[in-house]
Short mmCIF file of C-alpha atoms and ligand atoms in Angstrom, two decimals:
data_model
loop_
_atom_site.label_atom_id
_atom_site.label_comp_id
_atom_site.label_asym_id
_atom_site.label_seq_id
_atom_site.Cartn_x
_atom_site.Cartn_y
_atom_site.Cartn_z
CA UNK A 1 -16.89 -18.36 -73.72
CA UNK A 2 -14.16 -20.97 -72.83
CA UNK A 3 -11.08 -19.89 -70.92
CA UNK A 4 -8.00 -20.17 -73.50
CA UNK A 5 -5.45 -21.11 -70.17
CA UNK A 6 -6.86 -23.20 -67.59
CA UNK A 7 -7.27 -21.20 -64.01
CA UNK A 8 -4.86 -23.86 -62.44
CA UNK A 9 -2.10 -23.15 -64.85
CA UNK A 10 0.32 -25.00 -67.46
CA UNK A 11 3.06 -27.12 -67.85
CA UNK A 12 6.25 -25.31 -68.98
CA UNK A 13 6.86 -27.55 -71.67
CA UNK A 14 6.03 -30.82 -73.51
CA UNK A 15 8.23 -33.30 -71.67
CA UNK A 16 6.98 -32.48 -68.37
CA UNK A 17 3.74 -33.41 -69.19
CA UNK A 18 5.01 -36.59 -70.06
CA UNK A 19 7.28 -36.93 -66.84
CA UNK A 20 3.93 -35.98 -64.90
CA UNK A 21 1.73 -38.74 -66.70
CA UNK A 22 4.42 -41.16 -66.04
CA UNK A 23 5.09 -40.53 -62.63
CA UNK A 24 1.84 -41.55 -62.33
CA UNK A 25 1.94 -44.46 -63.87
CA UNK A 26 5.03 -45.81 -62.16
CA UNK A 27 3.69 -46.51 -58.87
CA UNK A 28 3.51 -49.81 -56.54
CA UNK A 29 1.52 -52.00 -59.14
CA UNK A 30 5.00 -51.81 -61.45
CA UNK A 31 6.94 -52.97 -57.96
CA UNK A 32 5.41 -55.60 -56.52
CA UNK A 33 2.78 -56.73 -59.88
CA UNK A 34 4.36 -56.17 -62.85
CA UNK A 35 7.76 -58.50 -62.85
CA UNK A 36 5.81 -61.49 -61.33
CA UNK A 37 3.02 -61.22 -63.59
CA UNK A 38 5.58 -61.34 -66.43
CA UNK A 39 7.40 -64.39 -65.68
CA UNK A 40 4.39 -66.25 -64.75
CA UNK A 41 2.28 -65.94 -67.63
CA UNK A 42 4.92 -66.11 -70.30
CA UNK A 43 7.93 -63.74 -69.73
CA UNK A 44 8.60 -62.37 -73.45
CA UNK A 45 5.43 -63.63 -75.00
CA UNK A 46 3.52 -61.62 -72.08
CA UNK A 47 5.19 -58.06 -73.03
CA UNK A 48 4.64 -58.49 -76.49
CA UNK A 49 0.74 -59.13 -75.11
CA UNK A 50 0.66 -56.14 -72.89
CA UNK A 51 2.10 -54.04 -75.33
CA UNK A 52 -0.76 -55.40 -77.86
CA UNK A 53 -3.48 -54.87 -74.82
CA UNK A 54 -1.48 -51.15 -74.28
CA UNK A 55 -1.60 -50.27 -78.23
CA UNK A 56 -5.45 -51.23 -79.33
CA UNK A 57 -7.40 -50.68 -75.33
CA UNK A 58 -4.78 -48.66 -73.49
CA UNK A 59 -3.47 -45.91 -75.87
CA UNK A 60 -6.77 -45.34 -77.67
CA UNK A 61 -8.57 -44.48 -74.44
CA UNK A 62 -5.88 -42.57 -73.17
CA UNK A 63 -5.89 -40.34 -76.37
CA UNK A 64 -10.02 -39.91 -75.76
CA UNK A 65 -8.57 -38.71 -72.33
CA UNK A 66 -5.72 -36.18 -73.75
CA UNK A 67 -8.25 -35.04 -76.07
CA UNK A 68 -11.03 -34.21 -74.20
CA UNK A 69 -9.12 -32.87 -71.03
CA UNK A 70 -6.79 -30.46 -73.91
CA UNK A 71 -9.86 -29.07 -74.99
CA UNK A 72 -11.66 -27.76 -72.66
CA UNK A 73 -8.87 -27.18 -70.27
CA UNK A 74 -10.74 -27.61 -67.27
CA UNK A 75 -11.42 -30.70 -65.04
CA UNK A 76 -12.72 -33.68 -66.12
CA UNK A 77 -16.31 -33.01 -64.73
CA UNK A 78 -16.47 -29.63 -66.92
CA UNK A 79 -14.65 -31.30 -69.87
CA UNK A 80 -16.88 -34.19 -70.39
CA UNK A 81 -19.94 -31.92 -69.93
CA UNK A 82 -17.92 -29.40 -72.53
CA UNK A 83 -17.62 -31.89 -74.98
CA UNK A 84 -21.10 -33.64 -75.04
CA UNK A 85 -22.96 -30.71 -75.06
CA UNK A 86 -21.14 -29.19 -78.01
CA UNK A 87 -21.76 -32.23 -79.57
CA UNK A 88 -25.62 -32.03 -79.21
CA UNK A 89 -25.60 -34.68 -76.05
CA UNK A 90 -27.24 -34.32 -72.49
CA UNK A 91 -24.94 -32.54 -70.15
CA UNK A 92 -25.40 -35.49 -67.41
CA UNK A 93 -22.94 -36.82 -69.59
CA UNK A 94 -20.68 -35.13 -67.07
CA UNK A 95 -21.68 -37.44 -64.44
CA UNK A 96 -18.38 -39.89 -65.99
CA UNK A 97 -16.07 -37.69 -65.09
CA UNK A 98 -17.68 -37.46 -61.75
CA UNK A 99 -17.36 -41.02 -60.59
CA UNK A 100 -13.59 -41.06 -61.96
CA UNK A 101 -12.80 -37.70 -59.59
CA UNK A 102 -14.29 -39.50 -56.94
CA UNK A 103 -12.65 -43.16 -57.90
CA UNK A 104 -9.48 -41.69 -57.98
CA UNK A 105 -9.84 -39.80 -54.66
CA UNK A 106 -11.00 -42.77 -52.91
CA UNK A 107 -7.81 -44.52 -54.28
CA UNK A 108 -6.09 -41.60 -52.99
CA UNK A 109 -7.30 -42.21 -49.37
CA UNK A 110 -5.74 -45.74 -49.21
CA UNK A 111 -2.87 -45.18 -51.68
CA UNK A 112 -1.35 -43.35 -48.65
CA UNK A 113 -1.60 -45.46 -46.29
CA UNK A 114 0.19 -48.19 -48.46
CA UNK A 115 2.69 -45.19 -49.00
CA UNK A 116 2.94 -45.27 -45.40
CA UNK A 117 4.41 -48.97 -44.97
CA UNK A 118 7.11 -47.77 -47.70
CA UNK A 119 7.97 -44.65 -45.64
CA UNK A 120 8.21 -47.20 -42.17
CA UNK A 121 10.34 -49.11 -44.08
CA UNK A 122 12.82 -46.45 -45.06
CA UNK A 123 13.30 -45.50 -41.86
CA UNK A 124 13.73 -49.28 -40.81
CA UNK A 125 16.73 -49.58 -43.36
CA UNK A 126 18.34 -46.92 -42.58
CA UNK A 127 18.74 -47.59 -38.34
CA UNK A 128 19.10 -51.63 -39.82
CA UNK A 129 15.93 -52.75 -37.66
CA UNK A 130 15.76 -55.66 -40.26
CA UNK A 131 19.20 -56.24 -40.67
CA UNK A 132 19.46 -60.46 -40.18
CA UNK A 133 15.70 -60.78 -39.84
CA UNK A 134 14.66 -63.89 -41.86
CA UNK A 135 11.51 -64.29 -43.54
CA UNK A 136 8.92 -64.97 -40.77
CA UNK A 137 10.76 -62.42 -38.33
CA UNK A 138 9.84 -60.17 -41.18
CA UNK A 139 7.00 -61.23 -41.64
CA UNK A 140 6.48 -60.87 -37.95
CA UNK A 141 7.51 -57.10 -38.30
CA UNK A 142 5.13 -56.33 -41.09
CA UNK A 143 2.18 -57.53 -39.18
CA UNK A 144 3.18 -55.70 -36.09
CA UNK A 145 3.51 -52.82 -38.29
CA UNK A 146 0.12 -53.39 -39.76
CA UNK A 147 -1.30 -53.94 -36.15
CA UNK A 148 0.40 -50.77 -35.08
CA UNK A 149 -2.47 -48.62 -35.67
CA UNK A 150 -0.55 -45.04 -34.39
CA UNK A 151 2.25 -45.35 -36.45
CA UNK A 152 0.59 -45.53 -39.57
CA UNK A 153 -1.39 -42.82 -38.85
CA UNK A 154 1.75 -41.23 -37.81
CA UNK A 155 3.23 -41.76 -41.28
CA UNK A 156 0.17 -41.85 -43.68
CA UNK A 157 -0.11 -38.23 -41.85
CA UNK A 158 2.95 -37.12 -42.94
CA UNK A 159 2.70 -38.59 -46.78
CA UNK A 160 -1.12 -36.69 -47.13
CA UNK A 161 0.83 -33.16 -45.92
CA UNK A 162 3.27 -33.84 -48.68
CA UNK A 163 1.11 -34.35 -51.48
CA UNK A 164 -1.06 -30.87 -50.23
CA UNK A 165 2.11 -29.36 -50.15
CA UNK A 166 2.86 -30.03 -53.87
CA UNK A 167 -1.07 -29.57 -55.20
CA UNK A 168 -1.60 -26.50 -53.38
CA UNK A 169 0.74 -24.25 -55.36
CA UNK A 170 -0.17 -23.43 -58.91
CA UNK A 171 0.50 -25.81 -61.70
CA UNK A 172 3.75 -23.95 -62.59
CA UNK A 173 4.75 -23.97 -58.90
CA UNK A 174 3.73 -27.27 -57.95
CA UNK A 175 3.04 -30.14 -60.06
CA UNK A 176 5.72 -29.15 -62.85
CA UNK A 177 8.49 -28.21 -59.77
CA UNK A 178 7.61 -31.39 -58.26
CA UNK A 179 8.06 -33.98 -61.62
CA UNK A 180 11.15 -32.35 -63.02
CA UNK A 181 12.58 -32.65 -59.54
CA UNK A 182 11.29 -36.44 -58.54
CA UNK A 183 10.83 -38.07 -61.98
CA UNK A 184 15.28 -37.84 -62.76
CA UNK A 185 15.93 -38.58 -58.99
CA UNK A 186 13.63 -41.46 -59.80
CA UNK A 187 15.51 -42.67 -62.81
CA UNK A 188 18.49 -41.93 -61.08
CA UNK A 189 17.74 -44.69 -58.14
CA UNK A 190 16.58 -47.19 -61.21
CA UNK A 191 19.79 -46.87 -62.63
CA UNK A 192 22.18 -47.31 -59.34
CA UNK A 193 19.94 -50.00 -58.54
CA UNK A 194 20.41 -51.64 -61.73
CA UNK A 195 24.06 -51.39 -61.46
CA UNK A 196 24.04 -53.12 -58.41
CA UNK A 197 21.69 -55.64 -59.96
CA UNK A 198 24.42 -56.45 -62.54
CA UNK A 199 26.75 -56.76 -59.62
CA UNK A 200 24.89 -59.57 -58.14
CA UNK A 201 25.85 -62.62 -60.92
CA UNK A 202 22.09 -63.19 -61.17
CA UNK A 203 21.30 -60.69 -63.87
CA UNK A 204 21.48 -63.03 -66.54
CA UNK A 205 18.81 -65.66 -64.92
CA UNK A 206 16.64 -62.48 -64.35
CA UNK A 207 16.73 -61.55 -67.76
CA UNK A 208 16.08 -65.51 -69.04
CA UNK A 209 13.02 -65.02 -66.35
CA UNK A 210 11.42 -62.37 -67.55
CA UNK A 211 12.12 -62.18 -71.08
CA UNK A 212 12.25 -65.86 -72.35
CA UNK A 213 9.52 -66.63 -74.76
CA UNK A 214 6.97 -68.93 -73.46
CA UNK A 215 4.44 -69.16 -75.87
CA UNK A 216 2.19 -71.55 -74.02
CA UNK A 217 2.14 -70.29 -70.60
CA UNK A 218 -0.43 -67.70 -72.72
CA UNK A 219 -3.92 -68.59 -71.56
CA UNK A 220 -7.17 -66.08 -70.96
CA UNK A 221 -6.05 -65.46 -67.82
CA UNK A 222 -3.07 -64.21 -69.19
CA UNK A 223 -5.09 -61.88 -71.90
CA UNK A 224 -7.17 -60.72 -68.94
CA UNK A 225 -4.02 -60.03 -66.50
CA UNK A 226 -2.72 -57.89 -69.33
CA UNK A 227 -5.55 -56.05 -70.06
CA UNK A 228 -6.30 -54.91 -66.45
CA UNK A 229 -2.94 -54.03 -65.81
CA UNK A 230 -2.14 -52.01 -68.66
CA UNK A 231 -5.33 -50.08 -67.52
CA UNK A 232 -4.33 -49.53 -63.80
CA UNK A 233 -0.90 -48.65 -64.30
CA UNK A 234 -1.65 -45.94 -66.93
CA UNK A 235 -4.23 -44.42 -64.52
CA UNK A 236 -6.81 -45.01 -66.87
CA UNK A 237 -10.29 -44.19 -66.23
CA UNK A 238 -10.13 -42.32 -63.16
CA UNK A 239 -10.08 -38.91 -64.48
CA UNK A 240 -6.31 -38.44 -63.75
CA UNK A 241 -4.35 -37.95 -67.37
CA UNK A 242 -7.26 -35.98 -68.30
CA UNK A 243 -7.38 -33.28 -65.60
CA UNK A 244 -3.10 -33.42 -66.58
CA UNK A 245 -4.31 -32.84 -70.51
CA UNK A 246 -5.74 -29.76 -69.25
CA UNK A 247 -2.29 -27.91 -68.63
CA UNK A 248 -0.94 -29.00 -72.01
CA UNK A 249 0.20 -26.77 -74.55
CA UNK A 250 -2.10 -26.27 -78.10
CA UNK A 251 0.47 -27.48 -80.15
CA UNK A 252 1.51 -30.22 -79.16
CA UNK A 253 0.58 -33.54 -81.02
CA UNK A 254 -1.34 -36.02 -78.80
CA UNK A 255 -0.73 -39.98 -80.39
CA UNK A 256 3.11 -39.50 -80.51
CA UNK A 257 3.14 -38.52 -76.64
CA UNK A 258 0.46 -40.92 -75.44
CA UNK A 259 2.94 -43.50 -77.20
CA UNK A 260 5.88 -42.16 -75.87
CA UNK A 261 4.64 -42.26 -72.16
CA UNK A 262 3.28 -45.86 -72.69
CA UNK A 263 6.42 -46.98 -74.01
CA UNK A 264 8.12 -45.01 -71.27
CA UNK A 265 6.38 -47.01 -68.87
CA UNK A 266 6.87 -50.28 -70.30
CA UNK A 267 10.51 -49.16 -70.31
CA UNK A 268 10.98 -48.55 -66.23
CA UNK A 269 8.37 -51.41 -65.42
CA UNK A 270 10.79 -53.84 -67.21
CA UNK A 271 13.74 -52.45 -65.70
CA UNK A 272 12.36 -52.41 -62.13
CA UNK A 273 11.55 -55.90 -62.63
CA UNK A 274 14.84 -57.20 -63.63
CA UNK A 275 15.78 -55.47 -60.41
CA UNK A 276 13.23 -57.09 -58.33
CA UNK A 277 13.82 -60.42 -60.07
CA UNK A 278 18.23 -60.40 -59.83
CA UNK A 279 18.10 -59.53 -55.78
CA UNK A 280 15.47 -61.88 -55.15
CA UNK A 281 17.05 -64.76 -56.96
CA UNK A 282 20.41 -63.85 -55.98
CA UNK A 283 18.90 -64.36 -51.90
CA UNK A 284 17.55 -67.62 -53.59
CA UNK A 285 14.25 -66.61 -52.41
CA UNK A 286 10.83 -67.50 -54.13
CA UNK A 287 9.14 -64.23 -56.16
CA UNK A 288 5.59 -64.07 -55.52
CA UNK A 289 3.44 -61.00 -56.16
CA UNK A 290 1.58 -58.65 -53.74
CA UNK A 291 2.65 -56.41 -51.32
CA UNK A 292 4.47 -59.52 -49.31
CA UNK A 293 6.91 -59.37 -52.25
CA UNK A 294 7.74 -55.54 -51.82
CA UNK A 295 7.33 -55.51 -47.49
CA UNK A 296 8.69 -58.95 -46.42
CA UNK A 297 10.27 -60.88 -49.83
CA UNK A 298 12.69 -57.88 -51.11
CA UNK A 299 14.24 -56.09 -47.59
CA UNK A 300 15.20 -60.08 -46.54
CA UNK A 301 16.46 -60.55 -50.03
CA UNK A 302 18.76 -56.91 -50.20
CA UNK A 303 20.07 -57.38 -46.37
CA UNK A 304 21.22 -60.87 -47.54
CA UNK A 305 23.44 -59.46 -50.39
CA UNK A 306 26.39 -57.30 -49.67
CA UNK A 307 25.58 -53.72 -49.49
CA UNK A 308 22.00 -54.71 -49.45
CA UNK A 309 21.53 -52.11 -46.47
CA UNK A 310 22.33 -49.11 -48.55
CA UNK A 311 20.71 -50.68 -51.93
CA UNK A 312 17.61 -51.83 -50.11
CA UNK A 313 17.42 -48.41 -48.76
CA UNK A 314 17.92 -46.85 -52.39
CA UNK A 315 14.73 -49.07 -53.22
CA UNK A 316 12.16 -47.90 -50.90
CA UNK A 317 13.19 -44.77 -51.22
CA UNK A 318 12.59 -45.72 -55.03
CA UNK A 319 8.86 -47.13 -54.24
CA UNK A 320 8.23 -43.91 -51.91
CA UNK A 321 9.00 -41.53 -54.90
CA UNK A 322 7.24 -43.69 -57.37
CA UNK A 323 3.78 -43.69 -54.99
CA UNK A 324 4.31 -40.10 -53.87
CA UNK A 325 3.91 -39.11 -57.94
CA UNK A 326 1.08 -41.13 -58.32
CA UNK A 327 -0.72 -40.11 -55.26
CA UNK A 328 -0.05 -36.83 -56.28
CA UNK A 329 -2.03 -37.91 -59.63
CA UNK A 330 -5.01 -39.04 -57.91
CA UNK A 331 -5.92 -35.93 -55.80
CA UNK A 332 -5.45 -33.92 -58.69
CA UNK A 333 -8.75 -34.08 -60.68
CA UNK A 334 -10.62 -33.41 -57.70
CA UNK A 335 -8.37 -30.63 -56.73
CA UNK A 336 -9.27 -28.75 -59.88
CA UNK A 337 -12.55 -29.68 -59.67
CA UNK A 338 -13.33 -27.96 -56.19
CA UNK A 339 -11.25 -25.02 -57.60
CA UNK A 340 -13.17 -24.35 -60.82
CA UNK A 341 -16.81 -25.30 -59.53
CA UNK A 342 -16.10 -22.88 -56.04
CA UNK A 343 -13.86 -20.43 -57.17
CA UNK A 344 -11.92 -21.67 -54.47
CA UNK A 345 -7.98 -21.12 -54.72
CA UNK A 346 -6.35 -24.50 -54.93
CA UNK A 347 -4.32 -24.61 -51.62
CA UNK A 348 -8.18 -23.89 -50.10
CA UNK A 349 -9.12 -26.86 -52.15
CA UNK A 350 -6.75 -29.42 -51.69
CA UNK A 351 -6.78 -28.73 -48.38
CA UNK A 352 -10.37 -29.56 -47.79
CA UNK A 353 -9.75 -32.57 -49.75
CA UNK A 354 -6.59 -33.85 -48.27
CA UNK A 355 -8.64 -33.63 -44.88
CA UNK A 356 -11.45 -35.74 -46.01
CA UNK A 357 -9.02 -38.38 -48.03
CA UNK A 358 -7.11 -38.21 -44.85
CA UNK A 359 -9.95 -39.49 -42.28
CA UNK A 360 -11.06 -42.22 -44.97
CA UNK A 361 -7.52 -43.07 -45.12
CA UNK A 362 -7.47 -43.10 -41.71
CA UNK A 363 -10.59 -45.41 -41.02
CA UNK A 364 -8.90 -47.74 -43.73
CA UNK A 365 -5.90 -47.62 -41.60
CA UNK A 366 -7.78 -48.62 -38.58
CA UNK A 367 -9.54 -51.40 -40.00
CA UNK A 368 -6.29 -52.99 -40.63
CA UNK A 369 -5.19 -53.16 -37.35
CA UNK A 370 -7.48 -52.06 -33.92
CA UNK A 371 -10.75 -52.40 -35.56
CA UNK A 372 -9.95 -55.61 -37.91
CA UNK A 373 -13.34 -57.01 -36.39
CA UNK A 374 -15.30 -53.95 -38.52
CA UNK A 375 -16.49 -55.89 -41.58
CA UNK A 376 -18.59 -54.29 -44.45
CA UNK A 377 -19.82 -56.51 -46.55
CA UNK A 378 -17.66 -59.52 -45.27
CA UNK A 379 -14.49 -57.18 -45.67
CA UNK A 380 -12.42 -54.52 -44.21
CA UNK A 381 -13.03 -50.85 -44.67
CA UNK A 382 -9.40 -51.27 -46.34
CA UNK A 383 -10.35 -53.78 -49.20
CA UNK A 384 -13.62 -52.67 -49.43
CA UNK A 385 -12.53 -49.19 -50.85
CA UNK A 386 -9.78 -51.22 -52.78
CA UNK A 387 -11.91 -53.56 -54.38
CA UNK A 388 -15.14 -51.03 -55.44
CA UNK A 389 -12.14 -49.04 -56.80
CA UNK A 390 -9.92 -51.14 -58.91
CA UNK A 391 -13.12 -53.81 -59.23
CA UNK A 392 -16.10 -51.78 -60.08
CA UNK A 393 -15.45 -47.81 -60.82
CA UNK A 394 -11.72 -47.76 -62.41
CA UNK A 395 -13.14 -50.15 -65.67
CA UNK A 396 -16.41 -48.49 -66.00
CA UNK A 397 -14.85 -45.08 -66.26
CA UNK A 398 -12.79 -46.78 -68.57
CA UNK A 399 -15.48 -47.44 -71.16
CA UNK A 400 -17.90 -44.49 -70.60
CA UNK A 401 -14.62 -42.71 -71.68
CA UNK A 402 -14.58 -45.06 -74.91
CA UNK A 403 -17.99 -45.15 -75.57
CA UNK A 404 -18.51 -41.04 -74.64
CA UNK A 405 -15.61 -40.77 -77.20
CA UNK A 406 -16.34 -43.64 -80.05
CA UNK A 407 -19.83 -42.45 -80.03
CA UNK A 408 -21.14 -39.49 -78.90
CA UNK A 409 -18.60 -37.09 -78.93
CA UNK A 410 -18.49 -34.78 -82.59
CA UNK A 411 -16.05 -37.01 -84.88
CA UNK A 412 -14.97 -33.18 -86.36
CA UNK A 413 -14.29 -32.07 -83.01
CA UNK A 414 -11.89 -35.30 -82.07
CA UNK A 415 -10.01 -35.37 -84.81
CA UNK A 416 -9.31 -31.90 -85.01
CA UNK A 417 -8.09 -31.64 -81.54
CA UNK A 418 -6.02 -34.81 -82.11
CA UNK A 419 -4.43 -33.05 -85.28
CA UNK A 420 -3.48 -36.70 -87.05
CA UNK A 421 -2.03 -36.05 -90.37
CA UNK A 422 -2.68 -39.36 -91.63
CA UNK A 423 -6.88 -39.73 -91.83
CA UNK A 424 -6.37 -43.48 -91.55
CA UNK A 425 -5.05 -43.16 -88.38
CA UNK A 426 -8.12 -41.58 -87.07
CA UNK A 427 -10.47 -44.01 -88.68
CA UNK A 428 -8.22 -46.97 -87.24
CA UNK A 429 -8.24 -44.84 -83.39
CA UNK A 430 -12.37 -44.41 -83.54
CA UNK A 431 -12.63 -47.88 -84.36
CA UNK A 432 -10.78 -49.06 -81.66
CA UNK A 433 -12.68 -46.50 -79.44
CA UNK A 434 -15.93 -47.96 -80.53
CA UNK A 435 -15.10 -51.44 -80.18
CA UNK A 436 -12.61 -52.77 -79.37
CA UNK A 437 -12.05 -50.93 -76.23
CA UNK A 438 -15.47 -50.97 -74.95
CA UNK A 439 -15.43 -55.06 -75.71
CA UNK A 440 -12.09 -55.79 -73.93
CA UNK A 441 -12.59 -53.14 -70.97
CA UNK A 442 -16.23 -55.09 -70.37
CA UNK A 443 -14.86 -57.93 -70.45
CA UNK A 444 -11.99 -57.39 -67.52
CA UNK A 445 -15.32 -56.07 -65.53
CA UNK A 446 -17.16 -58.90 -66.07
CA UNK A 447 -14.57 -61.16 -64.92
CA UNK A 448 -13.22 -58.95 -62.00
CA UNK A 449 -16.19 -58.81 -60.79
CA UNK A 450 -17.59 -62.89 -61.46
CA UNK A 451 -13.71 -63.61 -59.49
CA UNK A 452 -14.62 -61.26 -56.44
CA UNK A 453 -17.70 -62.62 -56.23
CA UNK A 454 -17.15 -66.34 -56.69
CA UNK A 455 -13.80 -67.22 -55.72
N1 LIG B 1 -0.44 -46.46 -61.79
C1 LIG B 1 -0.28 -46.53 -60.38
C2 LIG B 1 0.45 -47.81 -59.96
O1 LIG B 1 0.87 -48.58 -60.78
C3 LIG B 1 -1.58 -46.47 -59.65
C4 LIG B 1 -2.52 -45.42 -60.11
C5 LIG B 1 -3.78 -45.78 -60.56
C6 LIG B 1 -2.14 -44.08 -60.14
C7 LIG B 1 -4.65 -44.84 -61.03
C8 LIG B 1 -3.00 -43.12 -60.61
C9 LIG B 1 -4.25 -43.50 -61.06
O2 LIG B 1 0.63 -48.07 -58.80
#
C-alpha cells in the first residue's frame, strides 16, 4: 500500500514548491551562459527560440517529472519503478531514475567546488583584494586561486556543510525554511543590482544587446544552444524536480506551475543578463561566456564603476545564493533515496552522502591545481565528471523520462494525475512526450557528444 505523505515531508504550500524548483534552476549557467548566449545567437529572436525549445521539449518533460514524482511520493528510483509496474512494465524500469540520482550527485560533487571560487570571491570584495586589478592581474588571481589547492578545499568544505545543514532537517524544516528565506533575498539582490544597472547610462545598449531582433544570426547551432540550455537550467533529467514533486500537495494543478516556474526562470535569467551585460559594457569590456566572464570579466568590470565594490559584492553574493539553491537541488534525490531504501533518517543520509560528494569534489578540486598532471581519458578528474554529466547522463535521463512517459507509462494514470480539464491538452502534451521530445533531446546528445569527441 502506498504511503499517502512522503516520509521526508511536504511543502507548506504551492508557491514554495515553485520557489524550490526555481532556485534550482537559477544557478551559474543563467550567470555566466545565459546573457552571452543571447546576444550572440540572435538577442530577441533567440528568447522567442528558447521559449519555443522550453514550451514543446522543456515543459513537457518536466510535467512527466511532476507527474510521476506527485504520485508516488517517493524518490525518483521508487517512483519510476511505481509507475511502470502499475502500468504492466518491468520494474528495471527504475534503473532511469537511478542514473539521474547518481548524475545529479556527481554534479553535486563539482558544483561545490565552482561554489567555492564564488565564496573566495566574496570574501575578496569585501577586504578589496581586487580593487584596481586589471584584467590579466585578475586573471593572474584566478589562476593562483585555482592553483591554490588548500583553499578550495577550505571553502568547497564549508559550502558541502551548508547544504547538509539544510537537507538534513525534514522537508518542512529544511528545504521549505531554506527557499522562502534565500529565494526573496535572492530577488532582492536582482533588484538592487538592477537599480544600479540603470544607474550606469549603459542600460539602454544592454537592452538593444540582448533583446534586438536578429533574425539571421539563427542557425542550428543556435536551435541546438537553446535546446541544451533550456534542459540544464531547468534541472531536467537528473532526477531533481521529481524527487521536489514528491512533497507537493494533491491538489494542486501541474501544467499551470511547470509554466509558471519556466516563465519564472526566463524572467530572472533575462534580468541577470541585462545586469551582466550594462556593467560590463559600461567598463567597456568584451562579454564572453564561461566562468572567465563571472571570475575575471565582471569583478574588473564592477571595481571600475563607482560603487562597484559594494555592487560587485551584492553580485557574488547573488551567484553564491543562486548555486547554494541549486546544489541544494542536486543532493536531494539521492538524499531521499538513501532515506526510503535504508530507513535511514535523512540527517544520517545526507551525511553519508555529503561525505562521499565531498572527497569526489575534493579529487576534482585537486586535479585543478596540485595534481593537474592526473589525466583520465586525456582530461582532468574536473572535466571528466563535468563532461560525462552534462555530455552523456543529463540528456539521456532526459529522454528515458520522455519515452518512460510517452510510452510506457498507463495514459489513464498520466492524465489523471495531471488533472487537465481540456482533453486536447493532454493529447497535444503525450505527443510532444512521444516525439518531439525524444527527437530534439537525441539530437542535442548526438551532437554533444560528435563536438566532444571531434572538436
Ligand atoms: N540549473 C542550474 C544552473 O543553471 C544547474 C543545475 C542542473 C541544477 C541540474 C540542478 C540540476 O546552474
Amino acid at each position: 500500500m502506498r504511503q499517502m505523505l512522503s516520509i521526508q515531508g511536504s511543502w507548506s504550500n504551492r508557491w514554495i514548491f515553485i520557489l524550490a524548483a526555481m532556485g534550482s534552476s537559477v544557478g551559474l549557467g543563467n550567470i555566466w551562459l545565459f546573457p552571452v548566449m543571447t546576444g550572440q545567437h540572435g538577442g530577441g529572436a533567440f528568447i522567442l527560440l528558447y521559449l519555443s525549445c522550453m514550451l514543446l521539449v522543456a515543459v513537457p518533460i518536466m510535467m512527466a517529472e511532476v507527474v510521476i514524482g506527485r504520485h508516488a511520493r517517493q524518490n525518483p528510483v521508487n517512483a519510476i519503478e511505481d509507475a511502470a509496474v502499475s502500468a504492466g512494465a518491468s520494474r528495471h524500469w527504475r534503473l532511469v531514475g537511478a542514473l539521474a540520482i547518481f548524475c545529479g550527485f556527481l554534479i553535486f560533487s563539482y558544483y561545490s567546488v565552482v561554489a567555492g571560487w564564488v565564496l573566495h570571491y566574496l570574501v575578496a570584495m569585501i577586504f578589496g583584494q581586487l580593487n584596481g586589478l586589471g584584467v590579466d592581474q585578475t586573471s593572474r588571481f584566478f589562476n593562483k586561486l585555482l592553483a591554490d589547492s588548500q583553499m578550495l578545499l577550505l571553502w568547497h568544505s564549508l559550502f558541502v556543510l551548508l547544504v547538509i545543514w539544510v537537507l538534513a532537517q525534514r522537508v518542512e524544516r529544511g528545504l521549505d525554511r531554506a527557499m522562502r528565506f534565500l529565494m526573496p533575498v535572492l530577488f532582492l539582490m536582482l533588484f538592487m543590482l538592477l537599480g544600479f544597472a540603470l544607474t550606469t547610462g549603459e542600460f539602454v545598449s544592454a537592452t538593444e544587446y540582448l533583446f534586438n531582433f536578429h533574425l539571421q544570426d539563427i542557425g542550428w547551432d543556435a536551435v541546438l544552444i537553446a535546446l541544451g540550455h533550456s534542459f540544464f537550467t531547468l534541472a531536467l533529467g537528473v532526477g531533481v524536480i521529481m524527487a521536489y514533486s514528491a512533497y507537493m500537495g494533491k491538489s494542486d494543478s501541474i501544467a499551470p506551475t511547470v509554466i509558471a516556474i519556466g516563465v519564472f526562470d526566463t524572467l530572472v535569467a533575462l534580468l541577470i543578463g541585462l545586469v551582466v551585460v550594462t556593467v560590463v559594457m559600461a567598463a567597456q569590456m568584451e562579454l564572453r561566456a564561461g566562468p572567465g566572464l563571472l571570475f575575471v570579466t565582471l569583478p574588473v568590470a564592477f571595481l571600475q564603476l563607482p560603487g562597484g565594490q559594494v555592487f560587485g559584492f551584492l553580485f557574488f553574493l547573488l551567484a553564491a545564493v543562486a548555486a547554494l539553491t541549486s546544489a541544494i537541488s542536486l543532493l536531494e534525490p539521492a538524499t531521499a533515496w538513501v532515506t526510503e531504501r535504508f530507513k535511514w533518517s535523512r540527517a544520517r543520509a545526507v551525511l553519508l552522502l555529503g561525505a562521499l560528494a565531498w572527497g569526489l569534489g575534493v579529487a576534482a578540486l585537486y586535479s585543478l591545481g596540485q595534481l593537474s598532471d592526473l589525466k583520465i581519458l586525456g582530461v582532468s578528474i574536473f572535466d571528466l565528471i563535468d563532461i560525462t554529466t552534462t555530455i552523456l547522463f543529463l540528456p539521456l535521463g532526459g529522454i528515458a523520462v520522455a519515452v518512460l512517459a510517452g510510452w510506457v507509462l498507463d495514459k489513464e494514470l498520466l492524465t489523471a494525475e495531471l488533472a487537465l480539464s481540456n482533453p486536447a491538452m493532454a493529447a497535444l502534451w503525450l505527443w510532444l512526450l512521444r516525439f518531439v521530445a525524444p527527437a530534439a533531446v537525441g539530437l542535442i546528445f548526438v551532437m554533444n557528444l560528435y563536438n566532444a569527441l571531434y572538436s
